[in-house]
PDB file of C-alpha atoms in Angstrom:
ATOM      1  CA  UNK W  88       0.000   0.000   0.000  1.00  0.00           C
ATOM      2  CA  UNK W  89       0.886   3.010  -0.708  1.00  0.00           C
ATOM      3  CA  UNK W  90       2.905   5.191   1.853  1.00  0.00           C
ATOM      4  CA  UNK W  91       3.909   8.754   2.829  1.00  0.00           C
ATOM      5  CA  UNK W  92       5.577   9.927   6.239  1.00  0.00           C
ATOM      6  CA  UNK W  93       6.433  13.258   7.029  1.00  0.00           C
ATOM      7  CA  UNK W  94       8.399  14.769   9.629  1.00  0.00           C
ATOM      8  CA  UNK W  95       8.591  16.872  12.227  1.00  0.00           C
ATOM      9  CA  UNK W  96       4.715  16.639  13.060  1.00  0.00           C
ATOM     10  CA  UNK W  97       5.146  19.818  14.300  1.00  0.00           C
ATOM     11  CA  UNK W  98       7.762  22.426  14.230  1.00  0.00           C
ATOM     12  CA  UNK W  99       8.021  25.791  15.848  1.00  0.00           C
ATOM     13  CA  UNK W 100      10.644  28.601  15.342  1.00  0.00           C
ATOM     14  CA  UNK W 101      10.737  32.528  15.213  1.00  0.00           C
ATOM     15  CA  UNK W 102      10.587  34.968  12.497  1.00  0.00           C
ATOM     16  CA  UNK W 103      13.606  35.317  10.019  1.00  0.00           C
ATOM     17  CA  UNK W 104      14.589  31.384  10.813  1.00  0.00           C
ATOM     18  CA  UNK W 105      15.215  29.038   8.091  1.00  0.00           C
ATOM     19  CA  UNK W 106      13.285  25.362   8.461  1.00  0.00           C
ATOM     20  CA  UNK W 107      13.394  21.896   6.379  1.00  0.00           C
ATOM     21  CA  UNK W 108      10.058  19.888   6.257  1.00  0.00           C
ATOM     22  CA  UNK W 109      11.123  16.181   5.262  1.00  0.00           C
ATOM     23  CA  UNK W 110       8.306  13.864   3.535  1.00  0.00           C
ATOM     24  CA  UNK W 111       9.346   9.827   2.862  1.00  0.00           C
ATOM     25  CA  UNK W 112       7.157   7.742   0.689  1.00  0.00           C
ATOM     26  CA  UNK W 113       6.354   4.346  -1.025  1.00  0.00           C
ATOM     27  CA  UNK W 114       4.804   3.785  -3.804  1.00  0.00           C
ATOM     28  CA  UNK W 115       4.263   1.506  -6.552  1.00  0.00           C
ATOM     29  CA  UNK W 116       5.051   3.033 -10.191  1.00  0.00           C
ATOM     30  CA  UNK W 117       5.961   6.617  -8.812  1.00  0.00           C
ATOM     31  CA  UNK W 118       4.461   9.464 -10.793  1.00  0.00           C
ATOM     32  CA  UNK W 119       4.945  12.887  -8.918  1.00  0.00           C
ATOM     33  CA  UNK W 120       5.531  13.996  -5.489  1.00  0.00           C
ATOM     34  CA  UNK W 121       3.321  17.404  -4.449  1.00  0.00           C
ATOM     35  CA  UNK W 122       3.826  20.178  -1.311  1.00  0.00           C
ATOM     36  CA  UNK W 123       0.748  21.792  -0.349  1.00  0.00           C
ATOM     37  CA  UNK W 124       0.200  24.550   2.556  1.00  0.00           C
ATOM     38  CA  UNK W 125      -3.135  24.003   4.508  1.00  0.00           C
ATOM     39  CA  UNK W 126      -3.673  27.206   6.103  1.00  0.00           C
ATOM     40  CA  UNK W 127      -7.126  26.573   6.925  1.00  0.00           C
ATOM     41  CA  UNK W 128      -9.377  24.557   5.027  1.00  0.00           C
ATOM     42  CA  UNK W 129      -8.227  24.333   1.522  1.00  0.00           C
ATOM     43  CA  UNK W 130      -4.824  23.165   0.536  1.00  0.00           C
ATOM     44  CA  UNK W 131      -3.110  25.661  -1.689  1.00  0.00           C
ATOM     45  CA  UNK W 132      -0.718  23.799  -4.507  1.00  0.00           C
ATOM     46  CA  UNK W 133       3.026  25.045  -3.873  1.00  0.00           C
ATOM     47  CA  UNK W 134       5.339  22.551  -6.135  1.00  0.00           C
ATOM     48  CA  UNK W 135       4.792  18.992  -8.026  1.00  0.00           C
ATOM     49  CA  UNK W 136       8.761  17.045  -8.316  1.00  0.00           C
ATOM     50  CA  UNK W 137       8.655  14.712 -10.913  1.00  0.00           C
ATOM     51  CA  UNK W 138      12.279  14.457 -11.595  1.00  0.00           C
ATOM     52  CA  UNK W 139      15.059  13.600  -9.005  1.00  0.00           C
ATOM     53  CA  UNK W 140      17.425  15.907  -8.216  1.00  0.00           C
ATOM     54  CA  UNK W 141      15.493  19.326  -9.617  1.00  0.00           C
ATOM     55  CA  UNK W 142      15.030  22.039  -7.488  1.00  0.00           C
ATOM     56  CA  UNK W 143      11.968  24.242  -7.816  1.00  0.00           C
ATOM     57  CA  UNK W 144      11.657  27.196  -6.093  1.00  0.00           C
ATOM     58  CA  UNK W 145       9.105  29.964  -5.439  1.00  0.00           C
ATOM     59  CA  UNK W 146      10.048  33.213  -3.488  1.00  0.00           C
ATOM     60  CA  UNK W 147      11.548  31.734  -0.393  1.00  0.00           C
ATOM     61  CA  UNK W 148      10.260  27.990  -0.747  1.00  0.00           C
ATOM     62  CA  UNK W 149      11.936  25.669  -2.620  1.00  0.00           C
ATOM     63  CA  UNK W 150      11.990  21.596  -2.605  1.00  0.00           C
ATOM     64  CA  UNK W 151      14.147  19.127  -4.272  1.00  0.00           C
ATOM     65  CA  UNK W 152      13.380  15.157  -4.597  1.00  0.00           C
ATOM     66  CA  UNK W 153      15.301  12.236  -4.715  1.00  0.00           C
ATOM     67  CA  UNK W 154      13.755   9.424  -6.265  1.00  0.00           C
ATOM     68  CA  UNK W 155      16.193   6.893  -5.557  1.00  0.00           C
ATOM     69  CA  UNK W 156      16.087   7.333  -1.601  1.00  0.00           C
ATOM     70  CA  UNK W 157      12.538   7.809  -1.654  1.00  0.00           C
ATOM     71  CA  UNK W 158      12.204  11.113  -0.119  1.00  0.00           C
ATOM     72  CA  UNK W 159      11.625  15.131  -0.360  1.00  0.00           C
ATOM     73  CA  UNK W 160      12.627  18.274   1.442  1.00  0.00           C
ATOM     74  CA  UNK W 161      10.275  21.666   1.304  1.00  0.00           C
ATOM     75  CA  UNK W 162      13.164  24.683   1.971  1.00  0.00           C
ATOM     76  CA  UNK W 163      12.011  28.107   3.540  1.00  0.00           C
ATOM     77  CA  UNK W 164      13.936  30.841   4.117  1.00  0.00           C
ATOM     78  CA  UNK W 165      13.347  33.939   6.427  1.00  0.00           C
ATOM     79  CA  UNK W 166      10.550  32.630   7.469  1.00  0.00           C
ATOM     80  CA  UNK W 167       7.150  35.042   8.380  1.00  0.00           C
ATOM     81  CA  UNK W 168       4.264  34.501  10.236  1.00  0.00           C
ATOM     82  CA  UNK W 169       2.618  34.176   7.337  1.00  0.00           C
ATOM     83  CA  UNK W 170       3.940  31.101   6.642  1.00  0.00           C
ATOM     84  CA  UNK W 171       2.149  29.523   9.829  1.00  0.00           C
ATOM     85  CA  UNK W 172       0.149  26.741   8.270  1.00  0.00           C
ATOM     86  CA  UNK W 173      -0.163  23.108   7.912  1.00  0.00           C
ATOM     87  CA  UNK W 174       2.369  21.632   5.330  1.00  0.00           C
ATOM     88  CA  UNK W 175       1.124  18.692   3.196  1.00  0.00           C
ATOM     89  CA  UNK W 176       3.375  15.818   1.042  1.00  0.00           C
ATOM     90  CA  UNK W 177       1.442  13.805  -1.334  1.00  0.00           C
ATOM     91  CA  UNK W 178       2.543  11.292  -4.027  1.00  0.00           C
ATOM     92  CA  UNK W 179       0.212  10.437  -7.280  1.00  0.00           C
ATOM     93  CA  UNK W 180       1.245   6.476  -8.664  1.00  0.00           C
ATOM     94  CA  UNK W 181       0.772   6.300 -11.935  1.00  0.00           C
ATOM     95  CA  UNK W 182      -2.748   5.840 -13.493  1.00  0.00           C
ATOM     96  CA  UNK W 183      -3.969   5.615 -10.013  1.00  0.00           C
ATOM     97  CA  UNK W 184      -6.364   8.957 -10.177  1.00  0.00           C
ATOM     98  CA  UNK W 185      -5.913   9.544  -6.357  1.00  0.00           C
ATOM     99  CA  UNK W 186      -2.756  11.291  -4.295  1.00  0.00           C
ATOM    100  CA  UNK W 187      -2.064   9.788  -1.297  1.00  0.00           C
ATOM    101  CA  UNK W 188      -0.811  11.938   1.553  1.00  0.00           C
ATOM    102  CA  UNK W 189       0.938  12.211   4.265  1.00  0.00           C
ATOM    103  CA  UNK W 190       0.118  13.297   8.030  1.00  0.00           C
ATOM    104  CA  UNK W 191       1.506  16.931   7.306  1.00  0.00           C
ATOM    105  CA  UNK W 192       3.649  18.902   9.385  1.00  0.00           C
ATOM    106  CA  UNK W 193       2.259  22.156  11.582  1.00  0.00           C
ATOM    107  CA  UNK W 194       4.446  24.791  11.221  1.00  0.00           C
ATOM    108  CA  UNK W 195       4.271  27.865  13.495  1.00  0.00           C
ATOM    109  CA  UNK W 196       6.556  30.445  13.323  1.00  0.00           C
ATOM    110  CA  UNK W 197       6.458  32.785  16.031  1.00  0.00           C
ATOM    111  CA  UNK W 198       7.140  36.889  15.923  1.00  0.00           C
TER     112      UNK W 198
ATOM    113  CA  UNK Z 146     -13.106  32.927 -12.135  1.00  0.00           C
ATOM    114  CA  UNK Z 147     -14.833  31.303  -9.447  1.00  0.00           C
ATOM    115  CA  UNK Z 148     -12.921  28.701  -7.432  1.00  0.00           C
ATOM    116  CA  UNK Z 149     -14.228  25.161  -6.221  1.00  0.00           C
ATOM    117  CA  UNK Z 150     -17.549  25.903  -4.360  1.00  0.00           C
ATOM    118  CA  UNK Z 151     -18.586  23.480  -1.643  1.00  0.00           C
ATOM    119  CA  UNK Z 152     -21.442  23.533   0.442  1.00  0.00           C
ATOM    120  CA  UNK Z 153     -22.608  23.485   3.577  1.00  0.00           C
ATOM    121  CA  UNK Z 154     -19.743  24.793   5.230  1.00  0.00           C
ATOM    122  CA  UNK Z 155     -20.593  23.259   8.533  1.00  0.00           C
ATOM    123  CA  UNK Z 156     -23.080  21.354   9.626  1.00  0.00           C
ATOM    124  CA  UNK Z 157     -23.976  18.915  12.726  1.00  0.00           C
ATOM    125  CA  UNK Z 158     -25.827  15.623  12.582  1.00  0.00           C
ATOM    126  CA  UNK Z 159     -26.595  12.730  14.711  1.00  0.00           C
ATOM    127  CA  UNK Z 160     -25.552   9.148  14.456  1.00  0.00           C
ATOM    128  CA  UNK Z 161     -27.711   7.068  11.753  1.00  0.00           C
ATOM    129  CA  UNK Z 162     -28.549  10.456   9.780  1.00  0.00           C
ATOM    130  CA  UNK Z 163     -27.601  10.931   6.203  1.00  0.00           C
ATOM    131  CA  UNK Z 164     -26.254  13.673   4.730  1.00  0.00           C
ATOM    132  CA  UNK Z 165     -25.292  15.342   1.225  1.00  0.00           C
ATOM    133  CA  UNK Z 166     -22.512  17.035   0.652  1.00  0.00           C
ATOM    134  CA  UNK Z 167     -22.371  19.290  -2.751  1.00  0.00           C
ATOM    135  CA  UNK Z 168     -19.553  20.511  -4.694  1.00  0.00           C
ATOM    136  CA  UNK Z 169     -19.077  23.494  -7.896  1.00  0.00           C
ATOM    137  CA  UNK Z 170     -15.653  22.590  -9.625  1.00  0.00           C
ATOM    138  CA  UNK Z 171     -13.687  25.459 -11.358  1.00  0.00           C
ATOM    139  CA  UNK Z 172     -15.271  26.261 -15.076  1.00  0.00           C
ATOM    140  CA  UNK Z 173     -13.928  23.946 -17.542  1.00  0.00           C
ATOM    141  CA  UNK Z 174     -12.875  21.022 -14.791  1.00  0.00           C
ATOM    142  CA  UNK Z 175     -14.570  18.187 -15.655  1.00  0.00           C
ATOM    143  CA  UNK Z 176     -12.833  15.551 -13.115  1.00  0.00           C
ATOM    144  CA  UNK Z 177     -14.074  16.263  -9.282  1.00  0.00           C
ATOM    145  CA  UNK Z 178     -12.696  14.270  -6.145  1.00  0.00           C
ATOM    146  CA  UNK Z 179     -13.431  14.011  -3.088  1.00  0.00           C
ATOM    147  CA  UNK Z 180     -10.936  13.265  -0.070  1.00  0.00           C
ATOM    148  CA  UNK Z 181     -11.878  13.085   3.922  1.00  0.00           C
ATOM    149  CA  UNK Z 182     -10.115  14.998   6.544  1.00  0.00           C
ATOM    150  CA  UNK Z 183      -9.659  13.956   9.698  1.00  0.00           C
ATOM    151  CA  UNK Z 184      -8.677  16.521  12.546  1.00  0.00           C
ATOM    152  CA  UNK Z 185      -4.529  16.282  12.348  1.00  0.00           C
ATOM    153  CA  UNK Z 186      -4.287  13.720   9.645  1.00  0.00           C
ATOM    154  CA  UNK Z 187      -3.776  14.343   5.786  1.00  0.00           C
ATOM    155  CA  UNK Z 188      -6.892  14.464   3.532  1.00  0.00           C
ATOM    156  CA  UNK Z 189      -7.369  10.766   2.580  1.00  0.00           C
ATOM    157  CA  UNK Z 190      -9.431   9.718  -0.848  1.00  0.00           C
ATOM    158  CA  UNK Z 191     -12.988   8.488  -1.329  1.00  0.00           C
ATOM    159  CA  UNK Z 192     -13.532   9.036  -4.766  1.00  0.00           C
ATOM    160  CA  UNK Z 193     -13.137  10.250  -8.147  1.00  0.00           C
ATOM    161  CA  UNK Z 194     -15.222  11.349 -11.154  1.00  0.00           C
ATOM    162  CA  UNK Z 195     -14.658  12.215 -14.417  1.00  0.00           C
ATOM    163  CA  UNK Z 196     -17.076  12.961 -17.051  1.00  0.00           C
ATOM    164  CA  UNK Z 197     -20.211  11.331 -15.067  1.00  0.00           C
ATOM    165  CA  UNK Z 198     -18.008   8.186 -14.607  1.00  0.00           C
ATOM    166  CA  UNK Z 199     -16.797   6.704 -11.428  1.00  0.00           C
ATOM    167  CA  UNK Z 200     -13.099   6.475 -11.913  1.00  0.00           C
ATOM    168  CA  UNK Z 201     -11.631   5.800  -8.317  1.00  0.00           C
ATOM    169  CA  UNK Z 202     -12.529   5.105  -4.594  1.00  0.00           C
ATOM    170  CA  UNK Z 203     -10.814   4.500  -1.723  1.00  0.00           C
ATOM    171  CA  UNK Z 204     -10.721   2.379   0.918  1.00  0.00           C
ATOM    172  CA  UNK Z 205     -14.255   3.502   2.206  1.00  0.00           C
ATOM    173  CA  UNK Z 206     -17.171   1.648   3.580  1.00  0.00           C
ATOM    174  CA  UNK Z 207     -20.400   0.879   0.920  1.00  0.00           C
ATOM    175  CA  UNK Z 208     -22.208   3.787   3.187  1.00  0.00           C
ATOM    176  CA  UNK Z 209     -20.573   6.190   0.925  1.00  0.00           C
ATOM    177  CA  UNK Z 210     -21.518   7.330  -2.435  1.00  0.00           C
ATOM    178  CA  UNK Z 211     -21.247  10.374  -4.847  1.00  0.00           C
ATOM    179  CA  UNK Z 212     -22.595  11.156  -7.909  1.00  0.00           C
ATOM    180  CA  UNK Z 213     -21.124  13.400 -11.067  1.00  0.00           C
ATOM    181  CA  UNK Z 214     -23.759  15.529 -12.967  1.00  0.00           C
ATOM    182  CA  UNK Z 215     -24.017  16.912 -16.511  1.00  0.00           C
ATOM    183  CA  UNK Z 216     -22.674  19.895 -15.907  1.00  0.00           C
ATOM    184  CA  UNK Z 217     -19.712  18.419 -14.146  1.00  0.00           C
ATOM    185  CA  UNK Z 218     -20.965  19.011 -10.148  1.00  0.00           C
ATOM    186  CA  UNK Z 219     -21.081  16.409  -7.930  1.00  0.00           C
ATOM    187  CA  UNK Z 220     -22.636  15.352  -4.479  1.00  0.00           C
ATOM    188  CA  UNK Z 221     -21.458  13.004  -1.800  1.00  0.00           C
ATOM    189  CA  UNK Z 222     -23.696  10.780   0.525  1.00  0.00           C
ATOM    190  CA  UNK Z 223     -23.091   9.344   3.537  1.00  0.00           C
ATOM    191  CA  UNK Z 224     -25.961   7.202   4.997  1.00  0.00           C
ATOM    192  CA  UNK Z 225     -26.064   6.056   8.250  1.00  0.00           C
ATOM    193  CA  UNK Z 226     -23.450   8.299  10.158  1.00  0.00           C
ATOM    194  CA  UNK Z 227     -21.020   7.198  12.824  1.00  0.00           C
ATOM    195  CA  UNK Z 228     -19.279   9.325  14.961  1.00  0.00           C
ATOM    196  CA  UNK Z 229     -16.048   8.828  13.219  1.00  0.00           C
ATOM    197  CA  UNK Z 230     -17.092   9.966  10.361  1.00  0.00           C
ATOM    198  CA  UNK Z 231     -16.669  13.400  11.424  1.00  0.00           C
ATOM    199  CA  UNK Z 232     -14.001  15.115   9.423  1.00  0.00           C
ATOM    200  CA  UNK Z 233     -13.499  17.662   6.806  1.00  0.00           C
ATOM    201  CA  UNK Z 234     -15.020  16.908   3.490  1.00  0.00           C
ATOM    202  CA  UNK Z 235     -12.869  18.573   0.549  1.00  0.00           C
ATOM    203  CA  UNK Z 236     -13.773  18.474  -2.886  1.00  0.00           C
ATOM    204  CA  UNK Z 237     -10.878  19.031  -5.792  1.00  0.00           C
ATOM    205  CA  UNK Z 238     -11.668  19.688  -9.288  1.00  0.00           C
ATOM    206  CA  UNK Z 239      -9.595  19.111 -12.226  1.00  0.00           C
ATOM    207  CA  UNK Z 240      -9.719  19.695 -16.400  1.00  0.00           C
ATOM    208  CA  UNK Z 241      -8.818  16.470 -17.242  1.00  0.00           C
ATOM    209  CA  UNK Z 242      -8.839  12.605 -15.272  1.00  0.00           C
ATOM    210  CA  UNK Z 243      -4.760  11.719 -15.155  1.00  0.00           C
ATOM    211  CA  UNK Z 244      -3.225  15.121 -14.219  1.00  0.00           C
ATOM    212  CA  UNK Z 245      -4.673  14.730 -10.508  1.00  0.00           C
ATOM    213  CA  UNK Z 246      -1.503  16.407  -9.308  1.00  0.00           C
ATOM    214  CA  UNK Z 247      -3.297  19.441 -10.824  1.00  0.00           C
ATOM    215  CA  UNK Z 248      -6.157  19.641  -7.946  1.00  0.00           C
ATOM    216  CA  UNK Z 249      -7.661  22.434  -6.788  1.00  0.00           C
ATOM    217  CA  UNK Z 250      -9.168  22.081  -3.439  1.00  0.00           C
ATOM    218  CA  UNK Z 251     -12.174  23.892  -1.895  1.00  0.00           C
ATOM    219  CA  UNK Z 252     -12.791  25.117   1.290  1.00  0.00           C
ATOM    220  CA  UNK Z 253     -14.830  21.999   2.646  1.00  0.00           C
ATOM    221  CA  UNK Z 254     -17.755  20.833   4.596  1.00  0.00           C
ATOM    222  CA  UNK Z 255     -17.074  20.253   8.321  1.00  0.00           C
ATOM    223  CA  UNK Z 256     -19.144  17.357   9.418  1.00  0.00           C
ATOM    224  CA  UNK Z 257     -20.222  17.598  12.921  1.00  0.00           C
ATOM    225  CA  UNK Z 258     -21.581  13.692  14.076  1.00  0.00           C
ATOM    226  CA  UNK Z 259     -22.865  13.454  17.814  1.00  0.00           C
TER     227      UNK Z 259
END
């Protein structure tokens, strides 16, 4: 079945700090691996990795994946209270019409 | 342009009730899905349509059901409630059936069961 872990669970740092959110997965026939921020109710799309060893970056958030270790980092610098939210990892398999994701990681970043 | 509508926002039912939950995806989407949210877990999947079509479901007891119509909206039913089965509801609307890592999420329905 597929799997996604991410980690910490829940983070908290101050203002201007930079933080890593890590996200594992499994998966059978691997199609793309997507970040989205969950600040309330709806997730907002930030970045879909299909290719290993990319970066792509918006503003101060960036994430990279590594397909052969199984695993993605979400980057962001100087961070703002604005960037308080729930982070969510998801993978898509291919042909399988449904992402599967993981537990997300609360961020809160404090002034 | 209008994003993906969902509605009721919030509502509160007791155990054995049914309820229908009813979803506007963005104009032109023609693939909606719907994914349950339990408090401090990721969204998890119940179902997808595309073009009127049931194209996936999760691991999710017979109780639920949705329904795609023409003009691409869709409802969820859950008879029968339990309390577990309080959550966030979010509907995601896309243009086509594949690129699913193209959702766009609405706000939800928070189901209330007591």
């Amino acid at each position: 079945e597929d799997k996604v872990v991410q980690s910490p669970l829940s983070l908290v740092v101050h203002e201007g700090d930079t933080v890593t959110l890590n996200c594992s997965y499994e998966v059978t026939n691997f199609r793309s691996l997507l970040w989205y921020k969950q600040e309330k109710k709806a997730p907002t799309f930030l970045f879909m990795l299909t290719s290993s060893g990319i970066e792509k970056k918006s503003g101060r958030l960036s994430s990279i994946l590594d397909k052969k270790e199984l695993f993605s980092i979400l980057n962001i610098t100087a961070t703002q209270t604005g960037d308080s939210a729930v982070y969510l990892c998801a993978v898509e398999a291919q042909g399988a019409q449904k992402l599967v994701f993981g537990q997300g990681t609360r961020l809160t970043i404090n002034p | 342009d209008a994003g993906v509508t969902q509605s009721p926002t919030h509502l509160i039912k007791t155990r054995g009730q049914q309820v229908t939950l009813r979803c506007s995806p963005i104009s032109g989407h023609k693939s909606v899905s719907w994914y349950q949210q339990v408090l401090g877990q990721g969204p998890q999947f119940i179902f997808q349509y595309y073009e009127k079509e049931e194209r996936g479901r999760g691991n999710f007891p017979d109780r639920f059901s949705a329904r795609q119509f023409p003009n691409y909206s869709s409802e969820l039913n859950v008879n029968a409630l339990l309390l577990g089965d309080s959550a966030l509801y979010l509907c995601a609307s896309s243009r086509g059936q594949k690129n699913t890592g193209e959702l766009f999420f609405g706000e939800g329905s928070r189901l209330t069961v007591l």
